[in-house]
Each structure stands twice: as C-alpha cells, then as structure tokens.
Amino acid sequence: MTTKMRSEIAEQPAALRATLDALLPRVDEVRRLAEQTRHLLFVARGTSDNAAVYGRYLIEARAGRMCALGAPSIATTYRRRVDLDGVLAVGLSQSGRTEEIVETLDWAKSCGAKTVAITNGGPASPLAEVADLALCTLAGEEKAVPATKTYTTQLAALAVLALGVGADVNADDLQRVPDAVEKLVDDPGDLAAVVEGLVGKPGVVVSGRGFAFSTALELALKLKEACYLHAMGLSYADLLHGPIAVVDEDTPAILVAAGEGPTLPGTVALAERVTGAGASAFGVGGGTALAAASTAALNGPDLPEWVAPMGLIVPGQLLTEALARRLGIDPDAPRGLNKVTQTD
C-alpha cells in the first residue's frame, strides 16, 4: 500500500524545483519591501510555526535582523494595538485560508507593518490578498493531513525571503536542495531499525539546536499527529536543563543535526550521553559523527547548514509514515484532524 503521505513525500524534489524557480526571481521585490523595515514578525500556527522557527534562525544568524514569533491572540482575542512601525510581518499558512492568520496579518498591517504572505494557496487566497507581497509556493495539492511538501516549500520561500533581507549566504546552495532531497527519498538510511526502535514506546524526545531546531519541532509534531506518540520537541540546550530526565529505556531520543556547523559537536555529545545511560539515541543527519554515536541513524542531506533543514525533515517524514503503518494507523487521516485547522 502506498499512502498519500508517502506519495507526497516523493513529490518534494519537483515541488522544491518549481517553487525555487518561481520565487528566486522575486528577491528584488522582497528587498524593496524589506528596505522599509528593521525587524521581522512571523505569524503562523502548527507546521507553519515550525517553518517560521527556521526563518527566525536563518535571518537572525545570517542577516543580522531581529525576529520574533507573533502571538495571534494579541490581535484576535485580546484585540490590542501594537506599534509595528518598521516591522516586516510574515504570515505563513499552507492553505492561505486559516482565518486567525489572515486576520492577524491584516491587523499587523493596520498597526504599521509591511506584510508578506507565504502560502501554497495561490495568489487568490485570503492570506495572499491581504499582504503587500505574496510568495506563493508551488507544491501542488496536498491531500494527506500531515503536511510534507507544503512544509519544505515554505522553507524554500523563507530562504528566498532571507536573501531579500540581506542574508550573507551563497544563493547557489539553493539549487542543490532538490537533488539532495531526492537522494534522501531514495535512501533515508536505516529506516527499519529506527521504526522498530520506536514500536511500543509511549513517547520520544526529539532534539536539535540552531537551524536544526525547526526540524526537531516539526518531526515531533509529525510523530504526535500521525503516530500518536507523546513526542517532545526541544532544543538540546533546553533538554539538558531538566527534561533529559525523561529519557530512559522507554523514552528514546531522536537527535537532529546538519552535517556541519557549530551545533554538531553538542548533538554528538548528547547522543553519547543518552546511549551511555542505557537509552536509545536515533540520529538524523549529523554525518558519520552522529551516526557513530547513535543506536541507529537516518541519513541527512549533503547541504550547508543554512539550507540543510529542507532535507533534514525528509527522513523524519519517511519515519513517521512507516511507523504509522507499522502501528496500524492510517497516516493520511489521523484521528481528530482536518487539513485546514481554524482557531480563534
């Protein structure tokens, strides 16, 4: 049986190529809008919020601009005005129809912000229509409830946004992403061993730091929604401040890292600590160093750290789909969830 989720995971290389081809020529449009601002405010929920975490790390680390994740309830529930002069507000919604996000982006504009929409819903979606500039991804229709290709194309759009706000990166790295993702779809690593290592476990800790933190959050969300695991997504810095106490024989750790960068040594050290305490540590990415320190490992992309999250999530998506089927769960339609979630 091939699930819709598995098919859509395999569609990501093409979706990324189409999205990058469409959005890279628009960097100058982003630049002209961003020149009128100093700081960025991301407005999102769920998977889109995890994508926004990537955007925040990328723009703060490589463009030197302060970023924040917005609280939509300030606009929609408390209905308070905030001075957003000099702010670039970025609303993310895969469908472009999440009313709370549309309303919050419109509120941000009324508070003085310049606004950007990132959506797969197209230029006629409510979110795109309310924004000053819409960066529409080209993932195609996504039928499985767990987001896969709409998430990775959001990351691609955020990378284009980062170029427009002056990120000190090599734009050519983006052209390598679709091929790297295709390679991971074909060869995710020791998938069967990681699946079996999670069967029968009530929960799991998923951890990464820096650019990989967004991947840890997104993988934890996928395991919660499609496999019904109590999955906790944490920065490894926060994990070491107390929650590591929950990691034991019944609660393994999944540790995520790019194959390079300043957070890799700490991730490897954490894997060694977890396995040294008798628990299982499953690596995602991190090259040979993390694989050697882990109980079993999934491959990561051969990409620089700043674009690695577009590939790092792919073996995690494959893990989620395979584990759901192993547990007798239909990953296309997890219980209690709809494709578009409306919140107030």
Coordinates of C-alpha atoms in Angstrom, one line a residue:
M1 CA 0.0 0.0 0.0
T2 CA 1.3 3.4 -1.0
T3 CA -0.2 6.1 1.2
K4 CA -0.9 9.7 0.0
M5 CA 1.6 10.9 2.6
R6 CA 4.3 8.6 1.1
S7 CA 3.5 9.8 -2.5
E8 CA 3.6 13.5 -1.4
I9 CA 7.0 13.0 0.3
A10 CA 8.3 11.7 -3.0
E11 CA 6.9 14.8 -4.8
Q12 CA 9.1 17.2 -2.8
P13 CA 12.0 17.4 -5.2
A14 CA 9.7 18.6 -8.0
A15 CA 7.8 20.9 -5.7
L16 CA 11.0 22.5 -4.5
R17 CA 12.3 23.0 -8.0
A18 CA 9.1 24.6 -9.1
T19 CA 8.9 26.9 -6.0
L20 CA 12.5 28.0 -6.3
D21 CA 12.2 28.6 -10.0
A22 CA 9.2 30.8 -9.3
L23 CA 10.4 32.7 -6.2
L24 CA 14.2 33.3 -6.8
P25 CA 13.5 35.9 -9.5
R26 CA 11.5 37.8 -6.9
V27 CA 14.3 38.5 -4.5
D28 CA 14.5 42.2 -5.6
E29 CA 10.8 42.6 -4.8
V30 CA 11.4 41.3 -1.3
R31 CA 14.4 43.6 -1.0
R32 CA 12.5 46.7 -1.9
L33 CA 9.8 46.0 0.7
A34 CA 12.3 44.9 3.4
E35 CA 14.3 48.1 3.0
Q36 CA 11.5 49.9 4.6
T37 CA 11.8 47.8 7.8
R38 CA 14.2 46.8 10.5
H39 CA 12.7 43.8 12.3
L40 CA 10.6 40.8 11.4
L41 CA 7.5 39.3 13.0
F42 CA 6.4 35.8 12.0
V43 CA 2.7 34.8 12.3
A44 CA 1.8 31.1 12.0
R45 CA 0.4 28.0 13.6
G46 CA 1.3 24.3 13.7
T47 CA 3.7 23.2 10.9
S48 CA 3.9 26.7 9.6
D49 CA 5.0 27.9 13.0
N50 CA 7.9 25.3 12.8
A51 CA 8.8 26.7 9.4
A52 CA 8.8 30.2 11.0
V53 CA 11.4 29.0 13.6
Y54 CA 13.7 28.2 10.7
G55 CA 13.1 31.6 9.2
R56 CA 13.9 33.2 12.5
Y57 CA 17.2 31.4 12.9
L58 CA 18.2 32.0 9.3
I59 CA 17.5 35.7 9.3
E60 CA 19.0 36.4 12.7
A61 CA 22.1 34.3 12.2
R62 CA 22.8 35.3 8.6
A63 CA 21.1 38.7 8.0
G64 CA 21.5 40.2 11.5
R65 CA 17.9 41.3 11.8
M66 CA 15.9 40.8 15.0
C67 CA 13.0 38.4 14.5
A68 CA 10.1 37.3 16.7
L69 CA 7.3 34.7 16.6
G70 CA 4.0 36.5 16.9
A71 CA 1.1 35.6 19.3
P72 CA -2.0 35.8 17.1
S73 CA -4.2 36.0 20.2
I74 CA -3.0 39.6 20.8
A75 CA -4.8 40.5 17.6
T76 CA -7.7 38.1 17.6
T77 CA -8.6 37.5 21.2
Y78 CA -7.2 40.5 23.2
R79 CA -7.6 42.9 20.3
R80 CA -4.8 45.1 21.4
R81 CA -2.9 47.6 19.2
V82 CA 0.9 47.2 19.0
D83 CA 3.3 49.7 17.4
L84 CA 4.7 47.8 14.4
D85 CA 6.3 50.6 12.6
G86 CA 9.5 49.4 10.9
V87 CA 8.4 45.7 11.1
L88 CA 8.1 43.2 8.3
A89 CA 5.3 40.9 9.3
V90 CA 5.3 37.5 7.6
G91 CA 2.2 35.4 7.7
L92 CA 2.6 31.7 6.9
S93 CA -0.3 29.4 6.1
Q94 CA -0.2 26.4 3.8
S95 CA -3.8 26.8 2.7
G96 CA -3.9 30.6 2.9
R97 CA -7.3 30.2 4.5
T98 CA -6.6 30.0 8.2
E99 CA -8.8 32.8 9.4
E100 CA -6.7 33.6 12.5
I101 CA -3.5 34.1 10.5
V102 CA -5.3 36.1 7.8
E103 CA -6.8 38.4 10.5
T104 CA -3.5 38.7 12.3
L105 CA -1.6 39.7 9.2
D106 CA -4.3 42.3 8.4
W107 CA -4.0 43.6 12.0
A108 CA -0.2 43.8 11.6
K109 CA -0.7 46.0 8.5
S110 CA -3.1 48.2 10.4
C111 CA -0.5 48.6 13.1
G112 CA 2.1 49.9 10.7
A113 CA 3.8 46.8 9.4
K114 CA 4.7 45.9 5.9
T115 CA 3.4 42.4 5.2
V116 CA 4.4 39.3 3.3
A117 CA 2.4 36.1 2.8
I118 CA 3.9 32.7 2.4
T119 CA 1.3 30.2 1.2
N120 CA 0.5 27.3 -1.0
G121 CA -3.0 28.6 -1.5
G122 CA -2.2 30.8 -4.5
P123 CA -2.4 34.5 -5.2
A124 CA -6.2 34.4 -4.8
S125 CA -6.1 33.0 -1.3
P126 CA -7.3 35.3 1.5
L127 CA -3.8 35.5 3.1
A128 CA -2.1 36.4 -0.2
E129 CA -4.8 39.1 -0.9
V130 CA -4.3 40.8 2.4
A131 CA -0.5 41.0 2.1
D132 CA 1.7 43.7 0.4
L133 CA 3.7 40.8 -1.2
A134 CA 2.8 37.2 -1.6
L135 CA 5.4 34.4 -2.0
C136 CA 3.2 31.5 -3.3
T137 CA 4.8 28.1 -3.1
L138 CA 4.1 25.6 -5.9
A139 CA 3.8 22.3 -4.0
G140 CA 0.5 21.3 -5.7
E141 CA -2.5 20.0 -3.9
E142 CA -1.6 18.2 -0.7
K143 CA -4.2 15.5 0.3
A144 CA -2.7 13.8 3.3
V145 CA -3.4 15.6 6.5
P146 CA 0.2 15.6 7.7
A147 CA 2.0 18.4 5.8
T148 CA 5.1 17.4 3.9
K149 CA 5.7 19.1 0.6
T150 CA 3.9 22.3 1.8
Y151 CA 6.3 22.4 4.7
T152 CA 9.6 22.0 2.7
T153 CA 8.4 24.6 0.1
Q154 CA 7.7 27.0 2.9
L155 CA 11.3 26.6 4.0
A156 CA 12.3 27.4 0.4
A157 CA 10.2 30.5 0.4
L158 CA 11.7 31.6 3.7
A159 CA 15.2 31.1 2.2
V160 CA 14.2 33.5 -0.6
L161 CA 12.9 35.9 1.9
A162 CA 16.2 35.7 3.7
L163 CA 18.0 36.6 0.5
G164 CA 15.8 39.6 0.1
V165 CA 16.5 40.9 3.6
G166 CA 20.3 40.6 3.1
A167 CA 21.3 37.2 4.4
D168 CA 25.1 36.5 4.0
V169 CA 24.7 33.2 2.2
N170 CA 25.5 31.6 -1.1
A171 CA 22.3 31.6 -3.1
D172 CA 23.6 28.9 -5.4
D173 CA 23.2 26.5 -2.4
L174 CA 19.5 26.5 -3.0
Q175 CA 19.9 24.9 -6.4
R176 CA 21.4 21.8 -4.7
V177 CA 18.4 21.3 -2.5
P178 CA 16.0 19.4 -4.8
D179 CA 18.6 16.8 -5.7
A180 CA 19.7 16.3 -2.1
V181 CA 16.0 15.8 -1.1
E182 CA 15.6 13.3 -4.0
K183 CA 18.6 11.3 -2.7
L184 CA 17.1 11.1 0.8
V185 CA 13.7 10.0 -0.5
D186 CA 15.5 7.1 -2.3
D187 CA 17.9 6.3 0.6
P188 CA 16.8 7.6 4.0
G189 CA 19.2 5.4 5.9
D190 CA 18.4 2.7 8.5
L191 CA 14.7 3.3 8.5
A192 CA 13.6 -0.1 9.6
A193 CA 15.9 -0.1 12.6
V194 CA 14.6 3.3 13.8
V195 CA 11.0 2.2 13.2
E196 CA 11.4 -0.9 15.3
G197 CA 13.2 1.1 18.0
L198 CA 10.1 3.2 18.4
V199 CA 7.5 0.5 18.3
G200 CA 5.9 0.0 21.7
K201 CA 7.4 3.2 23.1
P202 CA 4.9 5.6 24.7
G203 CA 7.0 8.7 23.9
V204 CA 10.1 10.1 22.4
V205 CA 12.2 13.3 22.8
V206 CA 13.2 14.9 19.5
S207 CA 16.0 17.4 19.8
G208 CA 18.2 19.7 17.7
R209 CA 19.7 23.1 18.0
G210 CA 20.1 26.2 15.9
F211 CA 18.9 25.7 12.3
A212 CA 18.0 22.0 13.2
F213 CA 15.7 23.1 16.0
S214 CA 12.9 23.7 13.5
T215 CA 13.3 20.2 12.2
A216 CA 13.1 18.7 15.7
L217 CA 9.9 20.6 16.3
E218 CA 8.4 19.6 13.0
L219 CA 9.4 15.9 13.4
A220 CA 7.9 15.9 17.0
L221 CA 4.7 17.3 15.6
K222 CA 4.5 14.7 12.8
L223 CA 5.0 11.8 15.3
K224 CA 2.3 13.2 17.5
E225 CA -0.3 13.7 14.9
A226 CA 0.3 10.6 12.7
C227 CA 1.7 8.1 15.2
Y228 CA 0.0 9.3 18.4
L229 CA 3.3 9.3 20.3
H230 CA 4.0 11.7 23.2
A231 CA 6.8 13.4 21.3
M232 CA 8.6 16.4 22.8
G233 CA 10.5 18.7 20.5
L234 CA 13.2 20.6 22.3
S235 CA 16.4 22.5 21.7
Y236 CA 19.2 20.3 23.2
A237 CA 20.1 23.3 25.4
D238 CA 16.6 23.2 26.9
L239 CA 16.7 19.4 27.1
L240 CA 19.9 19.5 29.2
H241 CA 18.2 21.9 31.6
G242 CA 16.0 19.2 33.0
P243 CA 13.8 17.3 30.6
I244 CA 16.6 14.9 29.8
A245 CA 15.4 13.1 33.0
V246 CA 12.6 11.6 30.9
V247 CA 15.0 9.9 28.5
D248 CA 15.3 6.3 29.5
E249 CA 14.8 2.7 28.1
D250 CA 11.1 3.5 27.4
T251 CA 11.7 7.0 26.1
P252 CA 14.3 7.2 23.3
A253 CA 15.8 10.3 21.9
I254 CA 15.8 11.4 18.2
L255 CA 18.7 13.8 17.6
V256 CA 18.8 16.0 14.6
A257 CA 21.8 17.9 13.1
A258 CA 23.2 19.2 9.9
G259 CA 26.4 17.6 8.7
E260 CA 28.3 20.8 9.6
G261 CA 28.0 23.8 11.8
P262 CA 28.6 24.8 15.4
T263 CA 25.8 22.7 16.9
L264 CA 27.0 19.4 15.6
P265 CA 29.6 18.6 18.4
G266 CA 27.0 19.2 21.1
T267 CA 24.5 16.9 19.3
V268 CA 27.1 14.1 19.1
A269 CA 27.9 14.6 22.8
L270 CA 24.2 14.3 23.7
A271 CA 23.9 11.1 21.7
E272 CA 26.9 9.7 23.6
R273 CA 25.3 10.7 26.9
V274 CA 22.0 9.1 26.0
T275 CA 23.4 5.8 24.9
G276 CA 25.8 5.8 27.8
A277 CA 22.8 6.0 30.2
G278 CA 21.3 2.9 28.5
A279 CA 18.7 4.6 26.4
S280 CA 18.4 4.6 22.6
A281 CA 19.5 7.6 20.5
F282 CA 18.5 7.7 16.9
G283 CA 20.4 10.2 14.7
V284 CA 19.0 12.2 11.8
G285 CA 21.8 13.7 9.8
G286 CA 24.9 14.8 11.5
G287 CA 27.2 12.9 9.2
T288 CA 29.3 10.0 10.3
A289 CA 30.0 11.5 13.7
L290 CA 26.3 11.5 14.8
A291 CA 25.7 8.1 13.2
A292 CA 28.6 6.6 15.1
A293 CA 27.3 7.9 18.4
S294 CA 23.7 6.7 17.8
T295 CA 21.9 3.4 18.2
A296 CA 20.7 3.7 14.6
A297 CA 20.7 6.6 12.2
L298 CA 18.9 8.2 9.3
N299 CA 20.8 10.0 6.6
G300 CA 21.0 13.7 6.3
P301 CA 21.4 15.9 3.3
D302 CA 24.8 16.9 1.8
L303 CA 24.0 20.6 2.2
P304 CA 25.4 23.6 4.0
E305 CA 23.8 24.2 7.4
W306 CA 21.6 27.1 6.3
V307 CA 19.7 25.0 3.7
A308 CA 20.0 21.7 5.5
P309 CA 16.6 21.8 7.2
M310 CA 14.9 21.4 3.8
G311 CA 16.5 18.0 3.6
L312 CA 16.7 17.0 7.3
I313 CA 13.0 16.7 7.7
V314 CA 12.6 14.2 4.8
P315 CA 13.9 11.1 6.6
G316 CA 11.8 12.2 9.5
Q317 CA 8.7 12.3 7.3
L318 CA 9.5 8.8 6.0
L319 CA 10.0 7.6 9.5
T320 CA 6.6 9.0 10.5
E321 CA 4.8 7.4 7.6
A322 CA 6.5 4.0 8.1
L323 CA 6.0 4.0 11.8
A324 CA 2.3 4.9 11.5
R325 CA 1.7 2.0 9.1
R326 CA 3.7 -0.3 11.5
L327 CA 1.4 0.7 14.3
G328 CA -1.7 0.1 12.2
I329 CA -2.6 3.8 11.8
D330 CA -3.6 5.5 8.5
P331 CA -1.1 8.4 8.3
D332 CA -3.2 10.1 5.6
A333 CA -6.1 10.8 8.0
P334 CA -5.1 10.9 11.7
R335 CA -7.9 10.9 14.1
G336 CA -9.4 14.3 15.1
L337 CA -7.6 16.3 12.5
N338 CA -8.6 18.2 9.3
K339 CA -6.5 19.5 6.5
V340 CA -7.3 23.1 7.4
T341 CA -7.5 23.9 11.1
Q342 CA -9.4 27.0 12.2
T343 CA -8.6 28.7 15.6
D344 CA -9.8 31.9 17.1

